[in-house]
PDB file of C-alpha atoms in Angstrom:
ATOM      1  CA  MET A   2     108.223 104.422  26.698  1.00  0.00           C
ATOM      2  CA  ARG A   3     109.431 101.691  29.213  1.00  0.00           C
ATOM      3  CA  LYS A   4     112.136 103.922  30.498  1.00  0.00           C
ATOM      4  CA  LYS A   5     109.497 106.682  31.213  1.00  0.00           C
ATOM      5  CA  VAL A   6     107.208 104.148  33.045  1.00  0.00           C
ATOM      6  CA  ALA A   7     110.057 102.838  35.123  1.00  0.00           C
ATOM      7  CA  CYS A   8     111.102 106.286  36.054  1.00  0.00           C
ATOM      8  CA  ILE A   9     107.609 107.038  37.273  1.00  0.00           C
ATOM      9  CA  MET A  10     107.315 103.863  39.094  1.00  0.00           C
ATOM     10  CA  LEU A  11     110.718 104.623  40.862  1.00  0.00           C
ATOM     11  CA  CYS A  12     109.535 108.063  41.863  1.00  0.00           C
ATOM     12  CA  LEU A  13     106.236 106.691  43.195  1.00  0.00           C
ATOM     13  CA  PHE A  14     108.223 104.103  45.354  1.00  0.00           C
ATOM     14  CA  VAL A  15     110.676 106.776  46.668  1.00  0.00           C
ATOM     15  CA  LEU A  16     107.643 109.083  47.639  1.00  0.00           C
ATOM     16  CA  VAL A  17     105.752 106.149  49.470  1.00  0.00           C
ATOM     17  CA  ALA A  18     108.894 105.021  51.317  1.00  0.00           C
ATOM     18  CA  THR A  19     109.571 108.674  52.420  1.00  0.00           C
ATOM     19  CA  PHE A  20     105.866 109.050  53.547  1.00  0.00           C
ATOM     20  CA  ALA A  21     106.066 106.022  55.697  1.00  0.00           C
ATOM     21  CA  ALA A  22     109.305 107.110  57.248  1.00  0.00           C
ATOM     22  CA  CYS A  23     107.793 110.357  58.246  1.00  0.00           C
ATOM     23  CA  GLY A  24     105.053 108.595  59.926  1.00  0.00           C
ATOM     24  CA  GLY A  25     102.272 109.008  57.180  1.00  0.00           C
ATOM     25  CA  GLY A  26     100.985 105.616  57.972  1.00  0.00           C
ATOM     26  CA  GLY A  27      99.343 107.065  61.211  1.00  0.00           C
ATOM     27  CA  ASN A  28     100.505 104.065  63.591  1.00  0.00           C
ATOM     28  CA  GLN A  29     104.230 104.552  63.122  1.00  0.00           C
ATOM     29  CA  GLY A  30     104.614 107.285  65.818  1.00  0.00           C
ATOM     30  CA  GLY A  31     104.925 111.076  65.240  1.00  0.00           C
ATOM     31  CA  GLY A  32     102.598 112.210  62.477  1.00  0.00           C
ATOM     32  CA  GLY A  33     101.247 114.885  64.655  1.00  0.00           C
ATOM     33  CA  GLY A  34     100.254 112.316  67.530  1.00  0.00           C
ATOM     34  CA  GLU A  35     100.455 113.568  71.110  1.00  0.00           C
ATOM     35  CA  GLU A  36     103.402 112.275  73.321  1.00  0.00           C
ATOM     36  CA  ARG A  37     102.444 110.409  76.465  1.00  0.00           C
ATOM     37  CA  PRO A  38     102.942 112.806  79.497  1.00  0.00           C
ATOM     38  CA  SER A  39     105.141 111.682  82.293  1.00  0.00           C
ATOM     39  CA  PHE A  40     105.028 112.480  85.914  1.00  0.00           C
ATOM     40  CA  VAL A  41     107.024 111.800  89.011  1.00  0.00           C
ATOM     41  CA  ILE A  42     105.282 111.500  92.335  1.00  0.00           C
ATOM     42  CA  GLY A  43     107.058 111.612  95.649  1.00  0.00           C
ATOM     43  CA  LEU A  44     105.495 109.528  98.452  1.00  0.00           C
ATOM     44  CA  SER A  45     106.721 110.531 101.846  1.00  0.00           C
ATOM     45  CA  GLN A  46     105.747 108.081 104.873  1.00  0.00           C
ATOM     46  CA  GLU A  47     106.566 108.307 108.583  1.00  0.00           C
ATOM     47  CA  GLY A  48     107.790 104.897 108.501  1.00  0.00           C
ATOM     48  CA  LEU A  49     107.648 101.299 106.955  1.00  0.00           C
ATOM     49  CA  ASP A  50     107.674  99.337 110.248  1.00  0.00           C
ATOM     50  CA  HIS A  51     103.927  98.800 109.908  1.00  0.00           C
ATOM     51  CA  SER A  52     101.597  96.902 107.553  1.00  0.00           C
ATOM     52  CA  TYR A  53      99.512  99.944 107.142  1.00  0.00           C
ATOM     53  CA  MET A  54     102.317 102.058 105.575  1.00  0.00           C
ATOM     54  CA  ILE A  55     103.586  98.957 103.612  1.00  0.00           C
ATOM     55  CA  THR A  56     100.273  98.390 102.168  1.00  0.00           C
ATOM     56  CA  GLN A  57      99.635 102.144 101.372  1.00  0.00           C
ATOM     57  CA  ARG A  58     102.956 102.209  99.453  1.00  0.00           C
ATOM     58  CA  ASP A  59     102.381  99.166  97.508  1.00  0.00           C
ATOM     59  CA  GLU A  60      98.729 100.330  96.487  1.00  0.00           C
ATOM     60  CA  ILE A  61     100.245 103.629  95.075  1.00  0.00           C
ATOM     61  CA  ILE A  62     103.002 101.932  93.247  1.00  0.00           C
ATOM     62  CA  ALA A  63     100.673  99.340  91.773  1.00  0.00           C
ATOM     63  CA  ALA A  64      98.148 102.114  90.694  1.00  0.00           C
ATOM     64  CA  ALA A  65     101.025 104.015  89.140  1.00  0.00           C
ATOM     65  CA  ALA A  66     102.184 100.844  87.164  1.00  0.00           C
ATOM     66  CA  ALA A  67      98.561 100.257  85.901  1.00  0.00           C
ATOM     67  CA  TYR A  68      97.864 103.760  84.871  1.00  0.00           C
ATOM     68  CA  THR A  69      97.503 104.140  81.179  1.00  0.00           C
ATOM     69  CA  ASP A  70      97.065 107.856  80.377  1.00  0.00           C
ATOM     70  CA  ALA A  71     100.605 108.802  81.345  1.00  0.00           C
ATOM     71  CA  ASP A  72     104.022 107.327  82.465  1.00  0.00           C
ATOM     72  CA  VAL A  73     103.963 107.665  86.312  1.00  0.00           C
ATOM     73  CA  ARG A  74     106.945 106.998  88.388  1.00  0.00           C
ATOM     74  CA  VAL A  75     106.784 106.885  92.242  1.00  0.00           C
ATOM     75  CA  ILE A  76     109.574 107.740  94.411  1.00  0.00           C
ATOM     76  CA  SER A  77     109.077 106.647  97.963  1.00  0.00           C
ATOM     77  CA  THR A  78     110.947 107.568 101.211  1.00  0.00           C
ATOM     78  CA  ASP A  79     110.962 105.982 104.786  1.00  0.00           C
ATOM     79  CA  GLY A  80     110.867 108.400 107.642  1.00  0.00           C
ATOM     80  CA  GLN A  81     111.903 105.638 109.946  1.00  0.00           C
ATOM     81  CA  ASN A  82     109.569 107.226 112.569  1.00  0.00           C
ATOM     82  CA  SER A  83     111.559 110.331 112.868  1.00  0.00           C
ATOM     83  CA  VAL A  84     110.238 113.765 111.828  1.00  0.00           C
ATOM     84  CA  ALA A  85     113.679 114.920 110.901  1.00  0.00           C
ATOM     85  CA  THR A  86     114.310 111.929 108.831  1.00  0.00           C
ATOM     86  CA  GLN A  87     110.832 112.318 107.000  1.00  0.00           C
ATOM     87  CA  VAL A  88     111.598 116.099 106.434  1.00  0.00           C
ATOM     88  CA  MET A  89     114.966 115.017 104.852  1.00  0.00           C
ATOM     89  CA  GLY A  90     113.309 112.611 102.514  1.00  0.00           C
ATOM     90  CA  ILE A  91     110.919 115.101 101.392  1.00  0.00           C
ATOM     91  CA  GLU A  92     113.509 117.878 100.844  1.00  0.00           C
ATOM     92  CA  ASP A  93     115.579 115.166  98.659  1.00  0.00           C
ATOM     93  CA  MET A  94     112.574 114.319  96.424  1.00  0.00           C
ATOM     94  CA  LEU A  95     111.809 117.932  95.860  1.00  0.00           C
ATOM     95  CA  ALA A  96     115.501 118.419  94.892  1.00  0.00           C
ATOM     96  CA  GLN A  97     114.906 115.579  92.323  1.00  0.00           C
ATOM     97  CA  GLY A  98     112.118 117.623  90.664  1.00  0.00           C
ATOM     98  CA  ILE A  99     108.823 115.765  91.616  1.00  0.00           C
ATOM     99  CA  ASN A 100     105.663 117.006  90.133  1.00  0.00           C
ATOM    100  CA  LEU A 101     103.454 116.152  93.159  1.00  0.00           C
ATOM    101  CA  LEU A 102     103.945 115.102  96.770  1.00  0.00           C
ATOM    102  CA  MET A 103     101.951 112.649  98.721  1.00  0.00           C
ATOM    103  CA  ILE A 104     102.516 112.561 102.482  1.00  0.00           C
ATOM    104  CA  GLN A 105     101.434 110.034 105.166  1.00  0.00           C
ATOM    105  CA  ALA A 106     102.253 112.314 108.080  1.00  0.00           C
ATOM    106  CA  GLY A 107     103.977 111.469 111.412  1.00  0.00           C
ATOM    107  CA  GLU A 108     104.086 114.508 113.625  1.00  0.00           C
ATOM    108  CA  GLY A 109     102.482 117.057 111.532  1.00  0.00           C
ATOM    109  CA  GLU A 110     104.148 120.208 113.219  1.00  0.00           C
ATOM    110  CA  GLY A 111     107.539 119.114 112.455  1.00  0.00           C
ATOM    111  CA  LEU A 112     106.705 118.890 108.733  1.00  0.00           C
ATOM    112  CA  ARG A 113     106.007 122.608 108.262  1.00  0.00           C
ATOM    113  CA  SER A 114     109.495 123.503 106.857  1.00  0.00           C
ATOM    114  CA  ALA A 115     109.223 120.832 104.236  1.00  0.00           C
ATOM    115  CA  LEU A 116     105.810 121.999 103.212  1.00  0.00           C
ATOM    116  CA  ASP A 117     106.970 125.530 103.016  1.00  0.00           C
ATOM    117  CA  ARG A 118     109.611 124.401 100.567  1.00  0.00           C
ATOM    118  CA  ALA A 119     107.168 122.545  98.488  1.00  0.00           C
ATOM    119  CA  GLU A 120     105.073 125.686  98.240  1.00  0.00           C
ATOM    120  CA  GLU A 121     108.054 127.739  97.236  1.00  0.00           C
ATOM    121  CA  LEU A 122     108.779 125.418  94.244  1.00  0.00           C
ATOM    122  CA  GLY A 123     105.211 125.154  93.360  1.00  0.00           C
ATOM    123  CA  VAL A 124     104.740 121.599  93.984  1.00  0.00           C
ATOM    124  CA  PRO A 125     101.305 120.419  94.942  1.00  0.00           C
ATOM    125  CA  TYR A 126     101.059 118.283  97.970  1.00  0.00           C
ATOM    126  CA  ILE A 127      98.225 116.051  99.301  1.00  0.00           C
ATOM    127  CA  PHE A 128      97.914 114.061 102.596  1.00  0.00           C
ATOM    128  CA  VAL A 129      97.024 110.478 102.342  1.00  0.00           C
ATOM    129  CA  GLY A 130      95.845 108.295 105.394  1.00  0.00           C
ATOM    130  CA  LYS A 131      97.037 110.454 108.286  1.00  0.00           C
ATOM    131  CA  HIS A 132      96.960 114.092 107.485  1.00  0.00           C
ATOM    132  CA  VAL A 133      97.530 117.391 108.997  1.00  0.00           C
ATOM    133  CA  HIS A 134      94.963 120.291 109.018  1.00  0.00           C
ATOM    134  CA  GLY A 135      95.737 123.897 108.794  1.00  0.00           C
ATOM    135  CA  THR A 136      98.178 123.563 105.717  1.00  0.00           C
ATOM    136  CA  ASN A 137      97.813 124.616 102.203  1.00  0.00           C
ATOM    137  CA  ALA A 138      97.377 121.046 101.121  1.00  0.00           C
ATOM    138  CA  ASP A 139      95.651 120.332  97.793  1.00  0.00           C
ATOM    139  CA  ALA A 140      93.696 117.489  99.161  1.00  0.00           C
ATOM    140  CA  LEU A 141      93.265 115.397 102.304  1.00  0.00           C
ATOM    141  CA  ILE A 142      92.381 111.770 101.687  1.00  0.00           C
ATOM    142  CA  GLY A 143      91.521 109.425 104.475  1.00  0.00           C
ATOM    143  CA  ASN A 144      89.147 108.246 107.278  1.00  0.00           C
ATOM    144  CA  ASP A 145      87.887 110.907 109.798  1.00  0.00           C
ATOM    145  CA  ASN A 146      89.780 110.116 112.967  1.00  0.00           C
ATOM    146  CA  TYR A 147      87.642 112.480 114.992  1.00  0.00           C
ATOM    147  CA  GLU A 148      84.457 110.620 113.870  1.00  0.00           C
ATOM    148  CA  ILE A 149      85.786 107.300 114.483  1.00  0.00           C
ATOM    149  CA  GLY A 150      86.702 108.377 118.016  1.00  0.00           C
ATOM    150  CA  MET A 151      83.135 109.552 118.488  1.00  0.00           C
ATOM    151  CA  LEU A 152      81.828 106.143 117.129  1.00  0.00           C
ATOM    152  CA  ALA A 153      84.047 104.417 119.696  1.00  0.00           C
ATOM    153  CA  GLY A 154      82.588 106.685 122.452  1.00  0.00           C
ATOM    154  CA  GLN A 155      79.076 106.088 121.455  1.00  0.00           C
ATOM    155  CA  TRP A 156      79.608 102.325 121.452  1.00  0.00           C
ATOM    156  CA  THR A 157      81.239 102.640 124.863  1.00  0.00           C
ATOM    157  CA  VAL A 158      78.196 104.550 126.297  1.00  0.00           C
ATOM    158  CA  GLU A 159      75.800 101.837 124.926  1.00  0.00           C
ATOM    159  CA  TYR A 160      78.048  99.013 126.227  1.00  0.00           C
ATOM    160  CA  LEU A 161      78.072 100.531 129.861  1.00  0.00           C
ATOM    161  CA  ILE A 162      74.375 100.946 129.865  1.00  0.00           C
ATOM    162  CA  GLU A 163      73.932  97.380 128.967  1.00  0.00           C
ATOM    163  CA  ARG A 164      76.708  96.197 131.347  1.00  0.00           C
ATOM    164  CA  ASN A 165      75.900  98.211 134.367  1.00  0.00           C
ATOM    165  CA  GLY A 166      72.490  99.509 133.748  1.00  0.00           C
ATOM    166  CA  SER A 167      73.559 103.081 133.352  1.00  0.00           C
ATOM    167  CA  PRO A 168      76.332 105.036 131.522  1.00  0.00           C
ATOM    168  CA  SER A 169      78.885 104.400 134.354  1.00  0.00           C
ATOM    169  CA  GLY A 170      82.035 102.620 134.467  1.00  0.00           C
ATOM    170  CA  ASN A 171      85.831 102.793 134.400  1.00  0.00           C
ATOM    171  CA  VAL A 172      87.607 103.282 131.108  1.00  0.00           C
ATOM    172  CA  ALA A 173      91.194 103.180 130.187  1.00  0.00           C
ATOM    173  CA  ILE A 174      92.729 104.683 127.091  1.00  0.00           C
ATOM    174  CA  ILE A 175      95.910 103.694 125.329  1.00  0.00           C
ATOM    175  CA  ALA A 176      96.636 106.546 122.899  1.00  0.00           C
ATOM    176  CA  GLY A 177      99.053 106.826 119.945  1.00  0.00           C
ATOM    177  CA  ILE A 178     101.796 109.209 119.215  1.00  0.00           C
ATOM    178  CA  PRO A 179     102.169 112.714 121.167  1.00  0.00           C
ATOM    179  CA  GLY A 180     101.721 115.498 118.570  1.00  0.00           C
ATOM    180  CA  ASP A 181     100.257 113.186 115.865  1.00  0.00           C
ATOM    181  CA  GLN A 182      96.947 114.681 114.814  1.00  0.00           C
ATOM    182  CA  SER A 183      95.364 111.138 113.924  1.00  0.00           C
ATOM    183  CA  ALA A 184      96.312 110.063 117.508  1.00  0.00           C
ATOM    184  CA  GLU A 185      94.894 113.169 119.235  1.00  0.00           C
ATOM    185  CA  ASP A 186      91.789 113.316 117.197  1.00  0.00           C
ATOM    186  CA  ARG A 187      90.929 109.580 118.011  1.00  0.00           C
ATOM    187  CA  VAL A 188      91.061 110.465 121.670  1.00  0.00           C
ATOM    188  CA  LYS A 189      89.328 113.952 121.447  1.00  0.00           C
ATOM    189  CA  GLY A 190      86.469 112.496 119.612  1.00  0.00           C
ATOM    190  CA  PHE A 191      86.181 109.615 122.108  1.00  0.00           C
ATOM    191  CA  LEU A 192      86.300 111.978 125.164  1.00  0.00           C
ATOM    192  CA  ASN A 193      83.782 114.334 123.516  1.00  0.00           C
ATOM    193  CA  VAL A 194      81.229 111.644 123.875  1.00  0.00           C
ATOM    194  CA  VAL A 195      82.024 109.984 127.127  1.00  0.00           C
ATOM    195  CA  GLU A 196      82.856 112.951 129.223  1.00  0.00           C
ATOM    196  CA  ALA A 197      79.152 114.086 128.927  1.00  0.00           C
ATOM    197  CA  TYR A 198      78.394 111.389 131.467  1.00  0.00           C
ATOM    198  CA  ARG A 199      79.799 112.161 134.860  1.00  0.00           C
ATOM    199  CA  ASP A 200      79.813 108.568 135.945  1.00  0.00           C
ATOM    200  CA  ILE A 201      82.121 107.403 133.246  1.00  0.00           C
ATOM    201  CA  ASN A 202      85.586 107.584 134.740  1.00  0.00           C
ATOM    202  CA  ILE A 203      88.777 107.631 132.596  1.00  0.00           C
ATOM    203  CA  ILE A 204      91.264 105.785 134.839  1.00  0.00           C
ATOM    204  CA  ALA A 205      94.115 106.023 132.472  1.00  0.00           C
ATOM    205  CA  ASN A 206      95.217 107.794 129.224  1.00  0.00           C
ATOM    206  CA  ILE A 207      98.663 106.754 128.230  1.00  0.00           C
ATOM    207  CA  TYR A 208     100.576 107.035 125.029  1.00  0.00           C
ATOM    208  CA  ALA A 209     101.936 103.846 123.551  1.00  0.00           C
ATOM    209  CA  TYR A 210     103.106 105.253 120.226  1.00  0.00           C
ATOM    210  CA  TYR A 211     100.787 102.989 118.105  1.00  0.00           C
ATOM    211  CA  ARG A 212     103.304 100.039 118.695  1.00  0.00           C
ATOM    212  CA  ARG A 213     102.579  96.569 120.248  1.00  0.00           C
ATOM    213  CA  PRO A 214     105.525  96.271 122.703  1.00  0.00           C
ATOM    214  CA  GLN A 215     104.817  99.622 124.166  1.00  0.00           C
ATOM    215  CA  ALA A 216     101.078  98.831 124.425  1.00  0.00           C
ATOM    216  CA  PHE A 217     101.941  95.526 126.068  1.00  0.00           C
ATOM    217  CA  SER A 218     103.943  97.333 128.837  1.00  0.00           C
ATOM    218  CA  VAL A 219     101.294 100.008 129.324  1.00  0.00           C
ATOM    219  CA  MET A 220      98.714  97.600 129.769  1.00  0.00           C
ATOM    220  CA  GLN A 221     100.511  95.502 132.290  1.00  0.00           C
ATOM    221  CA  ASP A 222     100.738  98.729 134.430  1.00  0.00           C
ATOM    222  CA  ILE A 223      97.105  99.338 133.971  1.00  0.00           C
ATOM    223  CA  LEU A 224      96.230  95.855 135.080  1.00  0.00           C
ATOM    224  CA  GLN A 225      98.408  96.165 138.009  1.00  0.00           C
ATOM    225  CA  ALA A 226      96.752  99.387 138.992  1.00  0.00           C
ATOM    226  CA  ASN A 227      93.362  98.097 138.586  1.00  0.00           C
ATOM    227  CA  PRO A 228      92.487  94.780 140.000  1.00  0.00           C
ATOM    228  CA  VAL A 229      89.892  92.375 138.720  1.00  0.00           C
ATOM    229  CA  GLY A 230      86.344  93.927 138.428  1.00  0.00           C
ATOM    230  CA  THR A 231      87.564  97.535 138.262  1.00  0.00           C
ATOM    231  CA  ILE A 232      87.872  97.980 134.416  1.00  0.00           C
ATOM    232  CA  ASP A 233      84.999  98.148 132.060  1.00  0.00           C
ATOM    233  CA  VAL A 234      86.339  99.170 128.777  1.00  0.00           C
ATOM    234  CA  LEU A 235      89.761  99.551 127.268  1.00  0.00           C
ATOM    235  CA  TYR A 236      89.931 101.958 124.340  1.00  0.00           C
ATOM    236  CA  GLY A 237      93.018 100.976 122.120  1.00  0.00           C
ATOM    237  CA  THR A 238      93.624 103.538 119.307  1.00  0.00           C
ATOM    238  CA  ASN A 239      95.021 101.350 116.686  1.00  0.00           C
ATOM    239  CA  GLY A 240      95.365  97.807 115.923  1.00  0.00           C
ATOM    240  CA  GLU A 241      98.875  97.204 117.209  1.00  0.00           C
ATOM    241  CA  THR A 242      97.919  98.960 120.445  1.00  0.00           C
ATOM    242  CA  SER A 243      94.963  96.707 121.183  1.00  0.00           C
ATOM    243  CA  ILE A 244      96.831  93.629 120.019  1.00  0.00           C
ATOM    244  CA  GLY A 245      99.683  94.382 122.458  1.00  0.00           C
ATOM    245  CA  ALA A 246      97.186  95.203 125.238  1.00  0.00           C
ATOM    246  CA  ALA A 247      95.116  92.070 124.350  1.00  0.00           C
ATOM    247  CA  GLN A 248      98.315  89.955 124.877  1.00  0.00           C
ATOM    248  CA  ALA A 249      99.017  91.508 128.342  1.00  0.00           C
ATOM    249  CA  ILE A 250      95.267  90.868 129.387  1.00  0.00           C
ATOM    250  CA  ALA A 251      95.682  87.253 128.277  1.00  0.00           C
ATOM    251  CA  ASP A 252      98.838  86.723 130.144  1.00  0.00           C
ATOM    252  CA  ALA A 253      97.170  88.014 133.271  1.00  0.00           C
ATOM    253  CA  GLY A 254      94.258  85.776 132.747  1.00  0.00           C
ATOM    254  CA  ARG A 255      91.775  88.462 132.321  1.00  0.00           C
ATOM    255  CA  THR A 256      90.522  87.960 128.761  1.00  0.00           C
ATOM    256  CA  GLY A 257      86.819  88.464 128.596  1.00  0.00           C
ATOM    257  CA  GLU A 258      86.687  90.636 131.766  1.00  0.00           C
ATOM    258  CA  PHE A 259      86.161  93.860 129.913  1.00  0.00           C
ATOM    259  CA  ALA A 260      85.525  95.169 126.417  1.00  0.00           C
ATOM    260  CA  VAL A 261      88.514  95.840 124.215  1.00  0.00           C
ATOM    261  CA  LEU A 262      88.109  98.462 121.509  1.00  0.00           C
ATOM    262  CA  SER A 263      90.448  98.911 118.565  1.00  0.00           C
ATOM    263  CA  ILE A 264      90.914 101.140 115.288  1.00  0.00           C
ATOM    264  CA  ASP A 265      92.366  99.694 111.916  1.00  0.00           C
ATOM    265  CA  GLY A 266      90.340  96.594 111.160  1.00  0.00           C
ATOM    266  CA  ASP A 267      93.497  95.017 109.781  1.00  0.00           C
ATOM    267  CA  VAL A 268      93.994  91.228 109.191  1.00  0.00           C
ATOM    268  CA  ALA A 269      95.694  90.755 112.686  1.00  0.00           C
ATOM    269  CA  SER A 270      92.957  92.696 114.510  1.00  0.00           C
ATOM    270  CA  ILE A 271      90.121  90.771 113.024  1.00  0.00           C
ATOM    271  CA  GLU A 272      91.767  87.566 114.072  1.00  0.00           C
ATOM    272  CA  GLU A 273      91.874  88.795 117.427  1.00  0.00           C
ATOM    273  CA  ILE A 274      88.210  89.546 117.272  1.00  0.00           C
ATOM    274  CA  LYS A 275      87.388  86.100 116.051  1.00  0.00           C
ATOM    275  CA  ALA A 276      89.673  84.820 118.969  1.00  0.00           C
ATOM    276  CA  GLY A 277      87.673  86.937 121.524  1.00  0.00           C
ATOM    277  CA  ARG A 278      90.518  88.935 122.668  1.00  0.00           C
ATOM    278  CA  ILE A 279      89.290  92.076 120.859  1.00  0.00           C
ATOM    279  CA  THR A 280      85.706  93.139 121.119  1.00  0.00           C
ATOM    280  CA  VAL A 281      85.196  95.575 118.286  1.00  0.00           C
ATOM    281  CA  ALA A 282      86.965  97.563 115.727  1.00  0.00           C
ATOM    282  CA  TRP A 283      86.462 100.547 113.253  1.00  0.00           C
ATOM    283  CA  THR A 284      88.264 100.295 109.996  1.00  0.00           C
ATOM    284  CA  PHE A 285      91.015 102.790 109.035  1.00  0.00           C
ATOM    285  CA  GLU A 286      91.639 102.598 105.239  1.00  0.00           C
ATOM    286  CA  THR A 287      95.160 103.299 103.769  1.00  0.00           C
ATOM    287  CA  GLY A 288      93.853 105.552 101.037  1.00  0.00           C
ATOM    288  CA  GLY A 289      96.506 104.543  98.772  1.00  0.00           C
ATOM    289  CA  SER A 290      94.446 103.794  95.725  1.00  0.00           C
ATOM    290  CA  LEU A 291      92.090 106.726  96.123  1.00  0.00           C
ATOM    291  CA  GLY A 292      95.058 108.994  96.974  1.00  0.00           C
ATOM    292  CA  PHE A 293      96.756 108.180  93.592  1.00  0.00           C
ATOM    293  CA  GLU A 294      93.459 108.864  91.652  1.00  0.00           C
ATOM    294  CA  VAL A 295      93.225 112.229  93.203  1.00  0.00           C
ATOM    295  CA  ALA A 296      97.007 112.885  92.617  1.00  0.00           C
ATOM    296  CA  MET A 297      96.434 112.381  88.963  1.00  0.00           C
ATOM    297  CA  ARG A 298      93.423 114.611  88.802  1.00  0.00           C
ATOM    298  CA  ILE A 299      95.485 117.344  90.293  1.00  0.00           C
ATOM    299  CA  LEU A 300      98.342 116.616  87.738  1.00  0.00           C
ATOM    300  CA  ARG A 301      95.816 116.918  84.926  1.00  0.00           C
ATOM    301  CA  GLY A 302      94.858 120.301  86.118  1.00  0.00           C
ATOM    302  CA  GLU A 303      91.406 119.278  87.548  1.00  0.00           C
ATOM    303  CA  GLU A 304      89.716 121.163  90.404  1.00  0.00           C
ATOM    304  CA  VAL A 305      89.299 118.691  93.376  1.00  0.00           C
ATOM    305  CA  PRO A 306      87.567 118.990  96.723  1.00  0.00           C
ATOM    306  CA  LEU A 307      89.808 119.545  99.689  1.00  0.00           C
ATOM    307  CA  GLU A 308      88.672 116.462 101.583  1.00  0.00           C
ATOM    308  CA  PHE A 309      87.997 112.980 100.561  1.00  0.00           C
ATOM    309  CA  ILE A 310      86.466 111.254 103.609  1.00  0.00           C
ATOM    310  CA  ILE A 311      86.562 107.268 103.360  1.00  0.00           C
ATOM    311  CA  ALA A 312      83.710 105.788 105.377  1.00  0.00           C
ATOM    312  CA  THR A 313      84.737 103.504 108.362  1.00  0.00           C
ATOM    313  CA  LYS A 314      83.075 100.241 109.038  1.00  0.00           C
ATOM    314  CA  GLN A 315      82.488  98.429 112.343  1.00  0.00           C
ATOM    315  CA  ILE A 316      83.756  94.892 112.924  1.00  0.00           C
ATOM    316  CA  ASP A 317      82.841  92.743 115.772  1.00  0.00           C
ATOM    317  CA  ALA A 318      81.989  89.042 116.424  1.00  0.00           C
ATOM    318  CA  SER A 319      78.810  89.225 114.289  1.00  0.00           C
ATOM    319  CA  ASN A 320      80.561  90.055 110.915  1.00  0.00           C
ATOM    320  CA  ALA A 321      84.326  89.229 111.666  1.00  0.00           C
ATOM    321  CA  GLU A 322      84.213  85.980 109.420  1.00  0.00           C
ATOM    322  CA  THR A 323      83.116  87.936 106.311  1.00  0.00           C
ATOM    323  CA  ALA A 324      84.723  91.344 106.911  1.00  0.00           C
ATOM    324  CA  THR A 325      87.149  92.729 104.510  1.00  0.00           C
ATOM    325  CA  PRO A 326      90.270  93.763 106.286  1.00  0.00           C
ATOM    326  CA  ALA A 327      91.368  97.582 105.823  1.00  0.00           C
ATOM    327  CA  PHE A 328      94.748  96.287 105.155  1.00  0.00           C
TER     328      PHE A 328
END
């Protein structure tokens, strides 16, 4: 009898051990539980020499690390402000087998071949921050550059009425990158408003490639060509542009002579507003966190809208102390 009981106990022990080893305990892994999905996202940026792009990349990587519903790895490339380099980076990521491509675009037209390749491979792609219209992108995430340009134009008209008693005066524009859709839209939106007033004169419209040193040099030339009292508004189309221009204006002893407009609303630009060297700025968000959220919705097979427009905010002396920088 004792031998029979011992035999039964031994069999039960073996059965329990086998069940546990096969995951029958429910929390041991397997046992019919679903595996965590894994995805690889490729992030292509025009360059990493600007705090906007660096902040955007860091937001996306941080969002991927914090994501709990899947294992997500982000591969990022630096286009080094060269369309050819950006295209090579995209092609390399596609060759590695990414599941989705996020793009912060430089000169949009030059990216067409890489976008065609993504479509051939069936890799969805979205634009984040700066984007390109007229493609088969699954989503566009960012501020509306044309609308921001119009807001700057409306502000300029109101300012000129207050300054000169009518919508009249001389306006200089320092534009961004030739062929860059964000740069073109910011100027087109602005001109769409101010050109309706025949007494508003555009005395300069010069590219400075969104970079501070180039804007400094361009502004020096504008100041030399337009003596004291002949400029009413400078429209700088991003933060670096306006900061570079503001430095040239300060060096010439002409700070406060006319309004200086900006787009970005970054930390450095807000400091310039506080110091009185930039008059007003409109924020341009990086879209990194929202872009990642949209990317994951696409990877989960959800339908998403084509456009996600991030609202811009106006920053000036009245709210600069409490304003949240765009990046």
